[in-house]
mmCIF file of C-alpha atoms in Angstrom:
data_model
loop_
_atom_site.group_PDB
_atom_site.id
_atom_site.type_symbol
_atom_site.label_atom_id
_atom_site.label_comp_id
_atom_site.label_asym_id
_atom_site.label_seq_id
_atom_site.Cartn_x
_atom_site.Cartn_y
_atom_site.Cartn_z
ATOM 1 C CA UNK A 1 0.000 0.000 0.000
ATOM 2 C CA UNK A 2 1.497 3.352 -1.012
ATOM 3 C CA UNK A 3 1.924 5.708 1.291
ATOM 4 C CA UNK A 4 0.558 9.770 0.049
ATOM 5 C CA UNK A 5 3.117 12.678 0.484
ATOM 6 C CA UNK A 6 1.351 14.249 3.881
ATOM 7 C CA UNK A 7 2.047 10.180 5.449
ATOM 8 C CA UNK A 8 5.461 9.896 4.748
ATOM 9 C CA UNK A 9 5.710 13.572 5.668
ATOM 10 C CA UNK A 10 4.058 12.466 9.630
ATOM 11 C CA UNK A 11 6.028 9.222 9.515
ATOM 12 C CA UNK A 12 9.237 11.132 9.359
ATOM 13 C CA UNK A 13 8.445 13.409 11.914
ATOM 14 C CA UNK A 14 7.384 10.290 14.245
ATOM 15 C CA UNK A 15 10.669 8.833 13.609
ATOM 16 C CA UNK A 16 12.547 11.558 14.229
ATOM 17 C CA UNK A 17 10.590 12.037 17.470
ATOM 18 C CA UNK A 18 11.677 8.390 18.585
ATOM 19 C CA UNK A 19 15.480 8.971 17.669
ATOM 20 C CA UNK A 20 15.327 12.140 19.663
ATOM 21 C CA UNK A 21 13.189 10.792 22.735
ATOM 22 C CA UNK A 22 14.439 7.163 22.874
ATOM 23 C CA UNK A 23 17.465 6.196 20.959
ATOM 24 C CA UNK A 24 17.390 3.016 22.188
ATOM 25 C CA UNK A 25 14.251 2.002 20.917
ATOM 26 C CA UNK A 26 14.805 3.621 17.684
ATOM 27 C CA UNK A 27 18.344 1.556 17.436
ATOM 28 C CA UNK A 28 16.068 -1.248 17.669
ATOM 29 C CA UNK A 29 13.569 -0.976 15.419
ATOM 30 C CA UNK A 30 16.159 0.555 12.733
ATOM 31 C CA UNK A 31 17.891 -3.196 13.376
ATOM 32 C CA UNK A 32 14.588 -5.217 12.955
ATOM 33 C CA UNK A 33 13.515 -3.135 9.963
ATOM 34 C CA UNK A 34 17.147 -3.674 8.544
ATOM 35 C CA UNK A 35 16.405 -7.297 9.025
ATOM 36 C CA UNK A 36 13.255 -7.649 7.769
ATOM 37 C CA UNK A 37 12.700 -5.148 4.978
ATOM 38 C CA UNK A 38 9.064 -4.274 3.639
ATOM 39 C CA UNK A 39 8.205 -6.290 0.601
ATOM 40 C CA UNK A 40 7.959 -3.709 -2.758
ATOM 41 C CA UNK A 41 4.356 -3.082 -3.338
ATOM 42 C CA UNK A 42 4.030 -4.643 -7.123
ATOM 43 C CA UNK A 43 0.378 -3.926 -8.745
ATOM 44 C CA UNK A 44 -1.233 -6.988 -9.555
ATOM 45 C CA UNK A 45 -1.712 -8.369 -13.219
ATOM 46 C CA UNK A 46 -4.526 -7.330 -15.201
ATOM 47 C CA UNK A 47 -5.302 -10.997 -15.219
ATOM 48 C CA UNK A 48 -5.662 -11.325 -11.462
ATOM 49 C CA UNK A 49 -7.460 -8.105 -11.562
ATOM 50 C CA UNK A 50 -10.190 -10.000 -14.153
ATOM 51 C CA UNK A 51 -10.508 -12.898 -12.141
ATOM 52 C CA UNK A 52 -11.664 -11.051 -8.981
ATOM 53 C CA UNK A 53 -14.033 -9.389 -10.434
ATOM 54 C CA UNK A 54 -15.165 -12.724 -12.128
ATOM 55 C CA UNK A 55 -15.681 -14.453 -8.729
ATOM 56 C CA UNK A 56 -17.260 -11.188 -7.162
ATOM 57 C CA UNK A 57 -20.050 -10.905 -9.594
ATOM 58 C CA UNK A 58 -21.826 -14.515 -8.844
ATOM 59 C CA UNK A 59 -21.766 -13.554 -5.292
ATOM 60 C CA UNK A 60 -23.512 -10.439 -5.569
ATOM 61 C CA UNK A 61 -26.210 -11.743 -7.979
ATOM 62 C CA UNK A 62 -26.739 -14.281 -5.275
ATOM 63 C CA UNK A 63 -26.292 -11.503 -2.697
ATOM 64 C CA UNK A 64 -29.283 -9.913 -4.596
ATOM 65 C CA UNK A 65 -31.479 -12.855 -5.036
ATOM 66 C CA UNK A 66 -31.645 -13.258 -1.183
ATOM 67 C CA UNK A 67 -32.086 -10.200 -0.540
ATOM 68 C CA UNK A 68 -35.388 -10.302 -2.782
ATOM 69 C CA UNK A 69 -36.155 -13.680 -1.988
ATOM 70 C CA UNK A 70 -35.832 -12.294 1.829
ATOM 71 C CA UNK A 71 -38.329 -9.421 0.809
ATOM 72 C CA UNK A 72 -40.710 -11.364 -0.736
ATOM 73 C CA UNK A 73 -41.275 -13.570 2.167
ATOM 74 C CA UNK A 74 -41.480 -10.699 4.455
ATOM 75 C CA UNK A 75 -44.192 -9.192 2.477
ATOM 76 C CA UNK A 76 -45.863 -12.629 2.433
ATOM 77 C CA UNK A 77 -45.653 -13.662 6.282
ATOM 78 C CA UNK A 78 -46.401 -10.222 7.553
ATOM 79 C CA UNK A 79 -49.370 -9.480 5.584
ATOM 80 C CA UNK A 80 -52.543 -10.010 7.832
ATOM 81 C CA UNK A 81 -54.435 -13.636 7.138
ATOM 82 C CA UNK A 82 -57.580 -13.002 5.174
ATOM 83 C CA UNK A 83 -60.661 -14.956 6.310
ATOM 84 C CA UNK A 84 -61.985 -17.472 4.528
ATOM 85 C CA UNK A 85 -64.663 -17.011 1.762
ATOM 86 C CA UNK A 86 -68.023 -17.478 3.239
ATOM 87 C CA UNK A 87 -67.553 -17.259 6.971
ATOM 88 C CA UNK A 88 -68.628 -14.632 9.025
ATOM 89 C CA UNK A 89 -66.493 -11.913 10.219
ATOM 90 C CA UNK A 90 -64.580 -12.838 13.618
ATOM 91 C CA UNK A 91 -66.058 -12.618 17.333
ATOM 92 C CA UNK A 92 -65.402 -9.314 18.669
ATOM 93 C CA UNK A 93 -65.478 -7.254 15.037
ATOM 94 C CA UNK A 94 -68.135 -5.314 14.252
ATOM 95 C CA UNK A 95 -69.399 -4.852 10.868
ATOM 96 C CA UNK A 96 -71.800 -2.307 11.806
ATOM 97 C CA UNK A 97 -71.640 1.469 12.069
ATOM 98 C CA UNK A 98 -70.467 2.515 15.687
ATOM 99 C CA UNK A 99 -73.311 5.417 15.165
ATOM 100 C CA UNK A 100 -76.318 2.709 14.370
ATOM 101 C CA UNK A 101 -78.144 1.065 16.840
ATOM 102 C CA UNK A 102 -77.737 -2.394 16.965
ATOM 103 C CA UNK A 103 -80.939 -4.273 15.605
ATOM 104 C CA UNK A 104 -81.622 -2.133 12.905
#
């Protein structure tokens, strides 16, 4: 990963913070970094690039058919049960008018 200008700029200062604060520690890491260098960052091949994005589109198709699948039954199972055809409406309902009378 490449570093911008204003990173390398703060990582500089940091280190020269450390060399002026604690030499020691500095000594140290300047030994472990000698012995251990950071691997060069190489781009990848166009050809690796491709075959991510090969294997990433089948996942988000599926990603996208659950999701809809997952909407679809939640539209389904949350929708209030209709009553049958020809049964009355249910105890404690009323079908009437709340300002009519009942009986008439």
């Amino acid at each position: 990963m490449s570093h911008s200008t204003d990173d390398r700029r703060v990582l500089a200062e940091i280190e020269q913070r450390l060399a002026r604060d604690d030499p020691e520690v500095f000594a140290l890491f300047a030994t472990l970094i000698q012995q251990f260098p950071p691997a060069p960052e190489e781009p990848l091949p166009p050809a690796r690039t491709k075959r991510r994005r090969l294997r990433r589109r089948p996942a988000v198709i599926l990603f996208a058919l659950i999701a809809v699948l997952g909407l679809i039954l939640t539209a389904l199972l949350s929708a209030p049960p209709s009553p049958p055809s020809g049964e009355d409406t249910p105890a404690g309902t009323h079908s009437e008018s709340v300002l009519t009378p009942p009986g008439r």
